Short mmCIF file of C-alpha atoms and ligand atoms in Angstrom, two decimals:
data_model
loop_
_atom_site.label_atom_id
_atom_site.label_comp_id
_atom_site.label_asym_id
_atom_site.label_seq_id
_atom_site.Cartn_x
_atom_site.Cartn_y
_atom_site.Cartn_z
CA MET A 1 9.48 -13.75 34.05
CA HIS A 2 7.47 -11.98 31.46
CA THR A 3 7.87 -8.30 32.14
CA ILE A 4 4.80 -6.10 31.82
CA ARG A 5 5.31 -3.42 29.21
CA GLU A 6 3.08 -0.80 27.79
CA ALA A 7 2.10 -1.69 24.27
CA ASP A 8 4.35 0.63 22.33
CA ASN A 9 3.63 2.25 19.03
CA GLY A 10 6.91 1.81 17.28
CA ALA A 11 9.06 3.46 19.90
CA GLY A 12 12.44 1.83 20.50
CA VAL A 13 15.07 0.72 18.05
CA THR A 14 14.30 -2.37 15.95
CA GLY A 15 17.17 -4.41 14.57
CA ALA A 16 17.30 -7.33 12.17
CA VAL A 17 19.76 -10.20 12.06
CA VAL A 18 20.08 -12.44 9.01
CA LEU A 19 21.60 -15.86 9.60
CA ALA A 20 23.90 -16.67 6.72
CA ALA A 21 26.95 -18.36 8.20
CA GLY A 22 26.12 -21.98 7.50
CA LYS A 23 27.63 -24.01 4.69
CA GLY A 24 24.43 -25.60 3.49
CA THR A 25 25.71 -29.17 3.45
CA ARG A 26 22.57 -30.46 1.76
CA MET A 27 23.36 -28.34 -1.32
CA LYS A 28 26.36 -30.67 -1.82
CA THR A 29 28.61 -27.92 -3.19
CA GLU A 30 31.52 -25.97 -1.77
CA GLN A 31 29.67 -22.74 -2.46
CA PRO A 32 27.97 -21.19 0.60
CA LYS A 33 24.26 -21.90 0.34
CA VAL A 34 23.09 -18.28 0.59
CA VAL A 35 25.03 -17.23 -2.54
CA HIS A 36 23.26 -19.76 -4.75
CA GLU A 37 21.24 -17.83 -7.27
CA LEU A 38 17.59 -17.51 -8.17
CA LEU A 39 16.98 -15.68 -11.44
CA ARG A 40 20.68 -14.82 -11.37
CA LEU A 41 20.59 -13.03 -8.02
CA PRO A 42 21.99 -14.53 -4.81
CA MET A 43 19.49 -16.01 -2.36
CA LEU A 44 20.60 -13.51 0.24
CA TRP A 45 19.79 -10.59 -2.04
CA TYR A 46 16.10 -11.46 -1.75
CA VAL A 47 16.20 -11.63 2.04
CA HIS A 48 17.98 -8.27 2.21
CA ARG A 49 15.50 -6.76 -0.21
CA ALA A 50 12.56 -7.86 1.91
CA LEU A 51 14.19 -6.50 5.07
CA GLY A 52 15.05 -3.27 3.27
CA ALA A 53 11.36 -2.77 2.54
CA VAL A 54 10.36 -3.07 6.20
CA VAL A 55 10.14 0.55 7.23
CA ASP A 56 10.55 0.11 10.95
CA ILE A 57 13.93 -1.65 10.84
CA ASP A 58 16.67 0.69 11.97
CA ARG A 59 19.74 -1.53 11.90
CA GLN A 60 20.71 -4.72 10.09
CA TRP A 61 23.37 -7.35 10.62
CA THR A 62 24.18 -10.39 8.55
CA VAL A 63 25.93 -13.24 10.32
CA VAL A 64 28.58 -14.71 8.03
CA GLY A 65 31.03 -17.54 8.60
CA TYR A 66 31.47 -20.30 6.04
CA GLY A 67 32.84 -18.74 2.82
CA ARG A 68 32.31 -15.33 4.31
CA GLU A 69 34.21 -13.36 1.68
CA ARG A 70 32.06 -14.87 -1.06
CA VAL A 71 28.96 -14.13 0.93
CA ARG A 72 30.01 -10.51 1.48
CA GLN A 73 30.80 -10.10 -2.21
CA ALA A 74 27.40 -11.48 -3.10
CA CYS A 75 25.69 -8.83 -0.97
CA ILE A 76 25.59 -6.20 -3.69
CA GLY A 77 23.69 -3.14 -2.57
CA TYR A 78 23.38 -4.32 1.04
CA GLY A 79 23.66 -1.36 3.38
CA GLY A 80 23.87 -3.25 6.68
CA HIS A 81 26.71 -4.65 8.74
CA PHE A 82 28.35 -8.07 8.90
CA VAL A 83 29.08 -10.15 11.97
CA HIS A 84 31.55 -13.01 11.93
CA GLN A 85 30.46 -16.29 13.47
CA LYS A 86 33.83 -18.01 13.60
CA ARG A 87 32.53 -21.52 14.15
CA GLN A 88 29.12 -22.54 12.93
CA LEU A 89 27.72 -24.08 16.08
CA GLY A 90 24.06 -23.58 15.23
CA THR A 91 21.42 -20.94 14.66
CA GLY A 92 21.25 -20.00 18.35
CA HIS A 93 25.00 -19.54 18.40
CA ALA A 94 24.71 -17.35 15.28
CA VAL A 95 22.24 -15.04 17.03
CA ALA A 96 24.52 -14.92 20.05
CA ALA A 97 27.37 -13.80 17.74
CA ALA A 98 25.34 -10.78 16.66
CA TRP A 99 23.97 -10.05 20.11
CA PRO A 100 26.66 -7.62 21.35
CA ASP A 101 25.96 -5.44 18.30
CA VAL A 102 22.23 -5.68 18.81
CA ARG A 103 22.70 -4.56 22.43
CA ARG A 104 25.13 -1.79 21.57
CA ALA A 105 22.66 -0.38 19.05
CA GLY A 106 20.09 -0.21 21.84
CA CYS A 107 17.58 -2.43 20.05
CA GLU A 108 14.37 -3.12 21.88
CA TRP A 109 13.12 -5.52 19.24
CA CYS A 110 15.14 -7.78 17.02
CA LEU A 111 13.95 -9.69 13.96
CA VAL A 112 15.95 -12.81 13.15
CA VAL A 113 15.59 -14.26 9.68
CA ASN A 114 17.15 -17.36 8.14
CA GLY A 115 19.21 -16.36 5.11
CA ASP A 116 17.80 -19.29 3.14
CA ALA A 117 14.24 -17.98 2.76
CA PRO A 118 14.39 -16.07 -0.53
CA LEU A 119 10.64 -15.82 -1.08
CA ILE A 120 10.01 -13.95 2.17
CA ARG A 121 7.90 -10.82 1.87
CA ALA A 122 8.33 -7.53 3.70
CA GLU A 123 4.67 -7.63 4.78
CA ALA A 124 5.22 -10.90 6.67
CA LEU A 125 8.22 -9.42 8.47
CA SER A 126 6.55 -6.17 9.45
CA GLY A 127 3.39 -8.06 10.41
CA LEU A 128 5.37 -10.20 12.85
CA VAL A 129 7.09 -7.20 14.47
CA GLN A 130 3.77 -5.40 14.67
CA SER A 131 1.94 -8.27 16.31
CA CYS A 132 4.74 -8.86 18.83
CA ARG A 133 4.62 -5.20 19.80
CA GLU A 134 0.86 -5.11 20.08
CA ASN A 135 0.73 -8.27 22.20
CA SER A 136 3.86 -7.43 24.18
CA ALA A 137 5.20 -10.85 23.30
CA SER A 138 8.71 -11.79 24.37
CA LEU A 139 9.18 -14.02 21.35
CA GLY A 140 7.15 -14.38 18.20
CA PHE A 141 7.83 -16.53 15.18
CA LEU A 142 6.15 -17.44 11.91
CA SER A 143 4.94 -20.93 11.13
CA ILE A 144 3.51 -22.58 8.04
CA GLU A 145 1.66 -25.79 7.31
CA LEU A 146 3.27 -28.34 5.04
CA ASP A 147 2.07 -31.67 3.70
CA GLU A 148 5.66 -32.84 3.77
CA PRO A 149 7.21 -31.24 6.84
CA ASP A 150 10.42 -33.31 6.65
CA GLY A 151 13.51 -31.35 7.57
CA TYR A 152 11.67 -28.55 9.35
CA GLY A 153 11.26 -27.94 13.08
CA ARG A 154 7.72 -28.92 14.16
CA VAL A 155 5.62 -26.58 16.25
CA ILE A 156 4.21 -28.34 19.31
CA ARG A 157 1.12 -26.73 20.80
CA ARG A 158 -0.74 -27.41 24.00
CA THR A 159 -4.38 -28.47 23.88
CA ASP A 160 -5.39 -24.83 24.40
CA GLY A 161 -3.50 -23.93 21.26
CA THR A 162 -0.63 -22.06 22.89
CA VAL A 163 2.90 -22.85 21.81
CA ARG A 164 4.78 -25.43 23.84
CA ALA A 165 8.00 -25.95 21.86
CA VAL A 166 9.67 -26.33 18.48
CA VAL A 167 11.20 -29.75 17.97
CA GLU A 168 13.77 -30.14 15.21
CA ASP A 169 13.21 -32.88 12.64
CA LYS A 170 16.20 -34.88 13.88
CA ASP A 171 15.01 -34.64 17.48
CA LEU A 172 11.45 -35.88 16.96
CA SER A 173 10.44 -38.90 18.98
CA PRO A 174 8.99 -41.75 16.89
CA ALA A 175 5.57 -40.91 18.37
CA GLN A 176 5.91 -37.22 17.43
CA ARG A 177 7.03 -38.17 13.94
CA GLU A 178 4.03 -40.48 13.53
CA SER A 179 1.55 -38.00 14.88
CA GLY A 180 1.30 -36.02 11.66
CA LEU A 181 2.45 -32.67 13.02
CA ASN A 182 2.40 -30.43 10.00
CA GLU A 183 2.85 -26.94 11.44
CA VAL A 184 6.50 -26.02 11.07
CA ASN A 185 8.78 -23.22 12.13
CA ALA A 186 9.53 -20.90 9.19
CA GLY A 187 12.78 -19.58 10.64
CA VAL A 188 11.60 -15.98 11.14
CA TYR A 189 11.58 -14.70 14.70
CA CYS A 190 10.98 -11.45 16.55
CA LEU A 191 12.65 -11.14 19.94
CA HIS A 192 11.92 -8.60 22.63
CA VAL A 193 15.57 -7.94 23.41
CA PRO A 194 15.50 -7.29 27.18
CA SER A 195 13.09 -10.19 27.79
CA MET A 196 14.91 -12.81 25.75
CA GLU A 197 18.48 -11.86 26.54
CA PRO A 198 18.80 -14.03 29.68
CA TYR A 199 17.87 -17.17 27.72
CA LEU A 200 20.50 -16.77 25.01
CA ASN A 201 23.18 -17.80 27.50
CA GLN A 202 21.14 -20.80 28.53
CA LEU A 203 21.02 -22.54 25.15
CA SER A 204 22.40 -26.07 25.30
CA GLN A 205 23.86 -28.42 22.73
CA ASN A 206 21.77 -31.16 24.15
CA ASN A 207 20.18 -32.38 20.90
CA ALA A 208 20.67 -34.77 18.01
CA GLN A 209 22.92 -32.37 16.09
CA GLY A 210 24.91 -31.13 19.09
CA GLU A 211 24.17 -27.53 18.03
CA TYR A 212 22.89 -24.43 19.76
CA TYR A 213 19.40 -24.08 18.34
CA ILE A 214 17.62 -20.72 18.23
CA THR A 215 14.46 -22.79 18.55
CA GLU A 216 15.41 -23.74 22.09
CA LEU A 217 14.51 -20.15 22.98
CA VAL A 218 10.90 -21.26 22.56
CA ASP A 219 11.21 -23.91 25.31
CA LEU A 220 13.20 -21.59 27.54
CA GLY A 221 10.74 -18.75 27.08
CA VAL A 222 7.68 -20.93 27.66
CA ASN A 223 9.21 -22.62 30.71
CA ASN A 224 9.97 -19.23 32.23
CA GLY A 225 6.54 -17.80 31.69
CA GLU A 226 7.41 -15.52 28.79
CA LEU A 227 4.74 -14.88 26.19
CA VAL A 228 5.77 -16.88 23.11
CA VAL A 229 3.52 -16.69 20.07
CA ALA A 230 3.60 -18.46 16.72
CA SER A 231 1.75 -16.73 13.88
CA ASN A 232 0.52 -19.48 11.61
CA ALA A 233 0.64 -18.28 8.01
CA GLY A 234 -1.09 -21.45 6.77
CA ARG A 235 0.06 -22.69 3.40
CA ASP A 236 2.06 -19.59 2.54
CA SER A 237 4.77 -20.73 0.13
CA SER A 238 6.70 -17.48 0.60
CA LEU A 239 8.08 -18.86 3.85
CA LEU A 240 9.68 -21.96 2.37
CA GLY A 241 13.36 -22.50 3.08
CA VAL A 242 16.01 -23.66 0.64
CA ASN A 243 18.20 -26.55 1.75
CA SER A 244 18.76 -28.59 -1.40
CA PRO A 245 19.13 -27.99 -5.15
CA ALA A 246 15.58 -29.29 -5.61
CA GLU A 247 14.25 -26.71 -3.15
CA LEU A 248 16.35 -24.00 -4.80
CA VAL A 249 14.81 -24.55 -8.21
CA ALA A 250 11.33 -25.03 -6.74
CA CYS A 251 11.63 -21.63 -5.03
CA GLU A 252 12.98 -20.12 -8.22
CA SER A 253 9.91 -21.36 -10.10
CA LEU A 254 7.62 -19.84 -7.48
CA LEU A 255 9.48 -16.57 -7.74
CA GLN A 256 9.23 -16.68 -11.52
CA LYS A 257 5.46 -17.24 -11.29
CA ARG A 258 5.12 -14.36 -8.85
CA ILE A 259 7.04 -11.95 -11.10
CA ASN A 260 5.29 -13.09 -14.27
CA SER A 261 1.81 -12.78 -12.84
CA GLU A 262 2.61 -9.27 -11.64
CA LEU A 263 3.83 -8.40 -15.14
CA LEU A 264 0.77 -9.93 -16.82
CA ASN A 265 -1.44 -7.93 -14.48
CA SER A 266 0.47 -4.77 -15.31
CA GLY A 267 -0.19 -5.17 -19.05
CA VAL A 268 2.86 -7.04 -20.31
CA VAL A 269 2.02 -9.88 -22.71
CA LEU A 270 4.00 -12.97 -21.76
CA ARG A 271 3.40 -15.84 -24.12
CA ASN A 272 4.36 -19.28 -22.89
CA SER A 273 4.96 -17.55 -19.59
CA ASP A 274 6.04 -20.72 -17.75
CA GLN A 275 9.18 -20.48 -19.80
CA VAL A 276 9.86 -16.78 -19.39
CA ARG A 277 12.36 -15.96 -16.68
CA ILE A 278 12.60 -12.31 -15.70
CA SER A 279 14.81 -10.85 -13.00
CA PRO A 280 13.12 -8.88 -10.24
CA LEU A 281 15.51 -6.05 -11.18
CA ALA A 282 14.25 -5.85 -14.76
CA GLY A 283 11.82 -3.15 -15.85
CA ILE A 284 9.27 -4.32 -18.41
CA GLN A 285 6.79 -1.72 -19.59
CA PRO A 286 3.11 -2.44 -20.14
CA GLY A 287 2.50 -3.20 -23.80
CA ALA A 288 5.77 -5.08 -24.27
CA GLU A 289 5.50 -8.64 -25.63
CA ILE A 290 7.77 -11.48 -24.64
CA THR A 291 7.55 -15.05 -25.86
CA GLY A 292 9.12 -17.93 -23.99
CA PRO A 293 11.43 -19.64 -23.64
CA SER A 294 13.28 -16.40 -22.91
CA GLU A 295 15.47 -15.09 -20.13
CA ILE A 296 15.76 -11.46 -19.09
CA TYR A 297 18.25 -10.83 -16.32
CA GLY A 298 19.85 -8.00 -14.40
CA ALA A 299 18.58 -4.45 -14.71
CA SER A 300 17.35 -5.00 -18.26
CA THR A 301 14.55 -2.82 -19.55
CA VAL A 302 12.00 -3.51 -22.26
CA ALA A 303 9.89 -0.60 -23.46
CA SER A 304 6.29 -0.55 -24.49
CA GLN A 305 5.48 -2.27 -27.79
CA ALA A 306 8.91 -3.83 -27.91
CA TRP A 307 8.86 -7.43 -28.97
CA ILE A 308 11.10 -10.16 -27.58
CA SER A 309 10.83 -13.42 -29.48
CA SER A 310 11.55 -16.86 -28.12
CA HIS A 311 14.98 -18.21 -27.16
CA THR A 312 16.25 -14.74 -26.40
CA TRP A 313 18.67 -14.04 -23.56
CA LEU A 314 19.13 -10.53 -22.18
CA GLN A 315 21.45 -9.44 -19.42
CA ASP A 316 21.43 -5.74 -18.46
CA ALA A 317 20.14 -4.93 -21.92
CA HIS A 318 17.84 -2.06 -22.85
CA ILE A 319 15.24 -2.50 -25.54
CA GLY A 320 13.50 0.61 -26.80
CA PRO A 321 9.90 1.07 -27.89
CA LYS A 322 8.80 -0.89 -30.96
CA ALA A 323 12.16 -2.61 -31.22
CA ARG A 324 12.06 -6.27 -32.25
CA VAL A 325 14.50 -8.81 -30.88
CA LEU A 326 13.98 -11.96 -32.89
CA GLU A 327 14.57 -15.61 -32.00
CA PHE A 328 17.81 -16.91 -30.54
CA SER A 329 19.40 -13.55 -29.89
CA HIS A 330 21.83 -12.97 -27.05
CA LEU A 331 22.31 -9.45 -25.68
CA GLU A 332 24.49 -8.34 -22.82
CA GLN A 333 24.93 -4.74 -21.65
CA ALA A 334 23.61 -3.58 -24.98
CA ARG A 335 21.27 -0.72 -25.80
CA VAL A 336 18.75 -1.08 -28.60
CA GLU A 337 16.78 2.05 -29.38
CA ALA A 338 13.32 2.55 -30.78
CA GLY A 339 12.27 0.57 -33.84
CA CYS A 340 15.49 -1.42 -34.22
CA GLN A 341 15.45 -5.02 -35.40
CA VAL A 342 17.87 -7.57 -33.98
CA GLY A 343 18.30 -11.20 -35.01
CA PRO A 344 17.32 -13.91 -35.37
CA TYR A 345 20.61 -15.31 -34.07
CA ALA A 346 22.33 -12.04 -33.25
CA ARG A 347 24.87 -11.54 -30.50
CA LEU A 348 25.20 -8.06 -28.99
CA ARG A 349 28.05 -7.95 -26.51
CA PRO A 350 28.79 -5.25 -23.91
CA GLY A 351 29.01 -1.72 -25.21
CA THR A 352 26.79 -2.26 -28.23
CA GLU A 353 24.42 0.58 -29.05
CA LEU A 354 21.92 0.52 -31.84
CA LYS A 355 20.42 3.94 -32.55
CA ALA A 356 16.83 4.24 -33.71
CA GLY A 357 15.91 2.06 -36.65
CA ALA A 358 19.26 0.27 -36.95
CA LYS A 359 19.16 -3.37 -38.06
CA VAL A 360 21.31 -6.31 -37.11
CA GLY A 361 20.56 -9.64 -38.70
CA ASN A 362 21.49 -13.27 -38.34
CA PHE A 363 24.90 -14.40 -37.16
CA VAL A 364 26.13 -10.89 -36.54
CA GLU A 365 28.29 -10.26 -33.49
CA LEU A 366 28.81 -6.74 -32.15
CA LYS A 367 31.04 -5.59 -29.32
CA LYS A 368 31.63 -1.98 -28.21
CA ALA A 369 30.04 -0.96 -31.47
CA VAL A 370 27.66 1.89 -32.16
CA LEU A 371 25.36 1.69 -35.15
CA ASP A 372 23.88 5.10 -35.83
CA GLN A 373 20.32 5.63 -36.99
CA GLY A 374 19.21 3.29 -39.74
CA ALA A 375 22.59 1.59 -40.16
CA LYS A 376 22.42 -2.09 -41.14
CA ALA A 377 24.52 -5.20 -40.68
CA ASN A 378 22.21 -7.90 -41.89
CA HIS A 379 24.27 -11.05 -42.18
CA LEU A 380 27.30 -12.90 -40.81
CA SER A 381 29.59 -10.17 -39.51
CA TYR A 382 31.84 -9.24 -36.62
CA ILE A 383 31.82 -5.55 -35.75
CA GLY A 384 33.95 -4.76 -32.71
CA ASP A 385 35.31 -1.44 -31.37
CA ALA A 386 33.54 0.40 -34.15
CA HIS A 387 31.36 3.35 -34.95
CA VAL A 388 29.09 2.94 -37.93
CA GLY A 389 27.49 6.09 -39.32
CA ALA A 390 23.81 6.61 -40.02
CA GLU A 391 22.37 4.53 -42.85
CA ALA A 392 25.65 2.83 -43.59
CA ASN A 393 25.31 -0.71 -44.93
CA ILE A 394 27.62 -3.49 -43.82
CA GLY A 395 27.65 -6.39 -46.28
CA ALA A 396 27.61 -10.05 -45.36
CA GLY A 397 30.86 -11.42 -44.03
CA THR A 398 32.37 -8.09 -43.02
CA ILE A 399 34.93 -8.37 -40.25
CA THR A 400 36.54 -5.59 -38.26
CA CYS A 401 40.04 -6.84 -37.51
CA ASN A 402 40.19 -4.98 -34.21
CA TYR A 403 42.92 -6.91 -32.42
CA ASP A 404 46.56 -7.06 -33.43
CA GLY A 405 47.53 -9.52 -30.74
CA LYS A 406 48.34 -6.77 -28.25
CA ALA A 407 45.75 -4.01 -28.39
CA LYS A 408 42.27 -3.30 -29.68
CA HIS A 409 41.80 -0.64 -32.38
CA GLN A 410 38.87 1.36 -33.67
CA THR A 411 37.07 1.19 -36.99
CA VAL A 412 35.05 4.23 -38.03
CA ILE A 413 32.61 3.96 -40.91
CA GLY A 414 31.04 7.16 -42.21
CA PRO A 415 27.35 7.76 -42.78
CA LYS A 416 25.83 6.09 -45.85
CA ALA A 417 29.04 4.16 -46.53
CA PHE A 418 28.58 0.80 -48.23
CA ILE A 419 30.86 -2.04 -47.23
CA GLY A 420 30.83 -4.85 -49.78
CA SER A 421 30.58 -8.45 -48.70
CA ASN A 422 33.51 -10.38 -47.29
CA THR A 423 35.51 -7.31 -46.40
CA ALA A 424 38.22 -7.21 -43.76
CA LEU A 425 38.63 -3.78 -42.15
CA VAL A 426 42.05 -3.76 -40.50
CA ALA A 427 41.80 -1.33 -37.59
CA PRO A 428 42.63 1.38 -36.87
CA VAL A 429 40.92 2.45 -40.06
CA ARG A 430 38.32 4.97 -41.25
CA ILE A 431 35.92 4.69 -44.16
CA GLY A 432 34.70 8.09 -45.35
CA LYS A 433 31.08 9.05 -45.67
CA GLU A 434 29.20 7.71 -48.68
CA SER A 435 32.26 5.69 -49.69
CA LEU A 436 32.17 2.19 -51.13
CA VAL A 437 34.35 -0.77 -50.40
CA GLY A 438 34.39 -3.46 -53.09
CA ALA A 439 33.45 -6.96 -52.02
CA GLY A 440 36.33 -9.14 -50.89
CA SER A 441 38.63 -6.22 -50.01
CA THR A 442 41.09 -6.04 -47.17
CA ILE A 443 41.19 -2.38 -46.13
CA SER A 444 44.13 -1.25 -44.03
CA LYS A 445 44.35 2.40 -45.07
CA ASP A 446 41.81 5.15 -44.48
CA VAL A 447 39.35 5.67 -47.33
CA PRO A 448 38.38 9.32 -48.01
CA ASP A 449 34.76 10.45 -48.37
CA ASN A 450 32.83 9.56 -51.53
CA THR A 451 35.46 7.12 -52.76
CA LEU A 452 35.47 3.55 -54.01
CA ALA A 453 38.17 1.36 -52.48
CA VAL A 454 38.92 -2.12 -53.81
CA THR A 455 41.90 -4.25 -52.94
CA ARG A 456 41.07 -7.58 -54.43
CA ALA A 457 43.19 -8.89 -57.30
CA ALA A 458 41.80 -8.27 -60.77
CA GLN A 459 39.95 -11.19 -62.23
CA ARG A 460 41.85 -12.97 -65.00
CA HIS A 461 40.48 -15.37 -67.58
CA VAL A 462 42.80 -18.09 -68.81
CA PRO A 463 41.52 -20.64 -71.31
CA ARG A 464 41.71 -24.12 -69.86
CA ARG A 465 43.91 -25.56 -72.61
CA LYS A 466 46.67 -23.14 -71.70
CA LEU A 467 46.81 -24.45 -68.14
CA ARG A 468 49.71 -26.84 -67.30
CA GLY A 469 51.39 -26.43 -70.70
CA GLY A 470 48.21 -27.01 -72.64
CA ASP A 471 47.37 -30.47 -71.20
CA GLU A 472 44.04 -30.26 -69.71
CA GLU A 473 43.65 -32.22 -66.53
CA ASN A 474 40.89 -34.75 -66.25
C1 LIG B 501 15.95 -24.10 10.76
C2 LIG B 501 15.20 -24.23 12.08
C3 LIG B 501 13.93 -25.05 11.85
C4 LIG B 501 13.07 -24.40 10.79
C5 LIG B 501 13.88 -24.16 9.51
C6 LIG B 501 13.08 -23.29 8.57
C7 LIG B 501 16.94 -24.27 13.79
C8 LIG B 501 17.66 -25.11 14.78
N1 LIG B 501 16.03 -24.91 13.04
O1 LIG B 501 16.34 -25.40 10.38
O2 LIG B 501 13.19 -25.16 13.05
O3 LIG B 501 11.96 -25.21 10.52
O4 LIG B 501 15.12 -23.48 9.79
O5 LIG B 501 13.70 -23.18 7.34
O6 LIG B 501 17.17 -23.09 13.71
N2 LIG B 501 23.20 -20.67 10.18
C9 LIG B 501 24.17 -19.84 10.73
N3 LIG B 501 25.04 -20.35 11.62
C10 LIG B 501 25.00 -21.63 12.04
C11 LIG B 501 23.99 -22.48 11.49
C12 LIG B 501 23.10 -21.95 10.57
O7 LIG B 501 24.26 -18.66 10.38
O8 LIG B 501 25.82 -22.01 12.87
C13 LIG B 501 22.27 -20.11 9.18
C14 LIG B 501 22.30 -20.85 7.87
O9 LIG B 501 23.25 -20.27 6.98
C15 LIG B 501 20.86 -20.70 7.36
C16 LIG B 501 20.04 -20.52 8.62
O10 LIG B 501 20.97 -20.25 9.67
O11 LIG B 501 20.71 -19.57 6.54
C17 LIG B 501 19.23 -21.78 8.97
O12 LIG B 501 20.12 -22.87 9.10
P1 LIG B 501 19.74 -24.30 8.52
O13 LIG B 501 20.86 -25.21 8.83
O14 LIG B 501 19.29 -24.21 7.13
O15 LIG B 501 18.51 -24.67 9.48
P2 LIG B 501 17.39 -25.74 9.21
O16 LIG B 501 17.92 -27.09 9.48
O17 LIG B 501 16.74 -25.52 7.91
CA1 LIG B 502 17.15 -24.12 6.29
#
């Protein structure tokens, strides 16, 4: 029976259990569903982030099972514990797997959240816990209204509006299916631990899927006089679940819209914003301008007055103030300081650093390369494992030959050096400051400061009649 409790004001330990052990058959891949990515972060990351922002959660467990090593690996930054559900016998069974830990931690309240709800917000979670505490409910859960409720458990209410049951899609009677029930269970529950504990052992597999459903707790609670409440969040899209690739990309679009409208409101100019995809980890300063289609992932940062043109892809890249990244550029783990210009069509690979005012033009690839202030590589070059001094100029077609088949070697170019076009710099090699390398040279020895180095063969002129014994070819 429903035990009478004093309405408490946050006393007692609150735990949270994330259900993430299922395969996600409807995704039709071998990959566990919860590691599928939205804006290049695993679905589960979003659920953990929302839970992490709920202040009154003391302990967290994530139930893993199918592909559990991959799921664990995907939980970057997650500070909670894992529980192994050895066989995936249903959501009720998953909660039961975590229950001994929940008990041992002395939890009075326990939130249970489906791991496939990446849009969930911390406010919705704390609101549910709060309302269950205030009403001394034994079980509370969130519901939403959907025009197309297919696949979801339907909330059945009595004529007085109180909750009667949750019936899974596959268990609906033809009459229930016809009746246009559109309030569905969102898969977010708050359990009063001592009240609901007896019912966990009473779950049956007596349903269309032969599984232990967490939703059967609603029937059991109601039948035993417990207070069971559903908070109807209306048409709140942040409670949508992901079961199929179509739902994954639909949720990703909603997430993208949410992030972009926050950025627009904060003073970032996003042109063609439907086609700008920005990670929730990225930091974009007010006054930055980004034109879509563009993708900015990971912990990238874009400073004020920086300019990111269309078809740009950034991953963990840092763009300084007033820097311009022009069309079709691809930057990964690269740092671009104030006032630099990059692209169009530049590729900055991990370890690239452009100091203030440096310039990298079209079809230039850099890797582990530092360009000091004002250095330039404007056309068609590969600069890898290199340090280029301030205001040095790298001519078109310059290649650092950094790899000898076994190891990588460094190229060091002094300040104000001038590397002529179509030069091969065979590393390890140093070019002195203010030195010149003649176009078409292959440099394998160090060049001192203030020196011209040329290795190309001298140009010869031979009159045509002297070729092939004087017979000119046609
Ligand atoms: C579930 C609810 C349904 C609700 C919907 C909301 C049940 C029985 N049904 O249905 O009422 O409308 O969510 O999105 O709960 N999982 C485990 N172990 C298992 C089975 C599942 O950890 O043995 C995990 C899954 O990884 C997933 C979550 O539980 O993250 C929900 O499972 P899923 O199969 O997606 O449930 P739905 O059919 O969507
Ligand atoms: Ca689901």
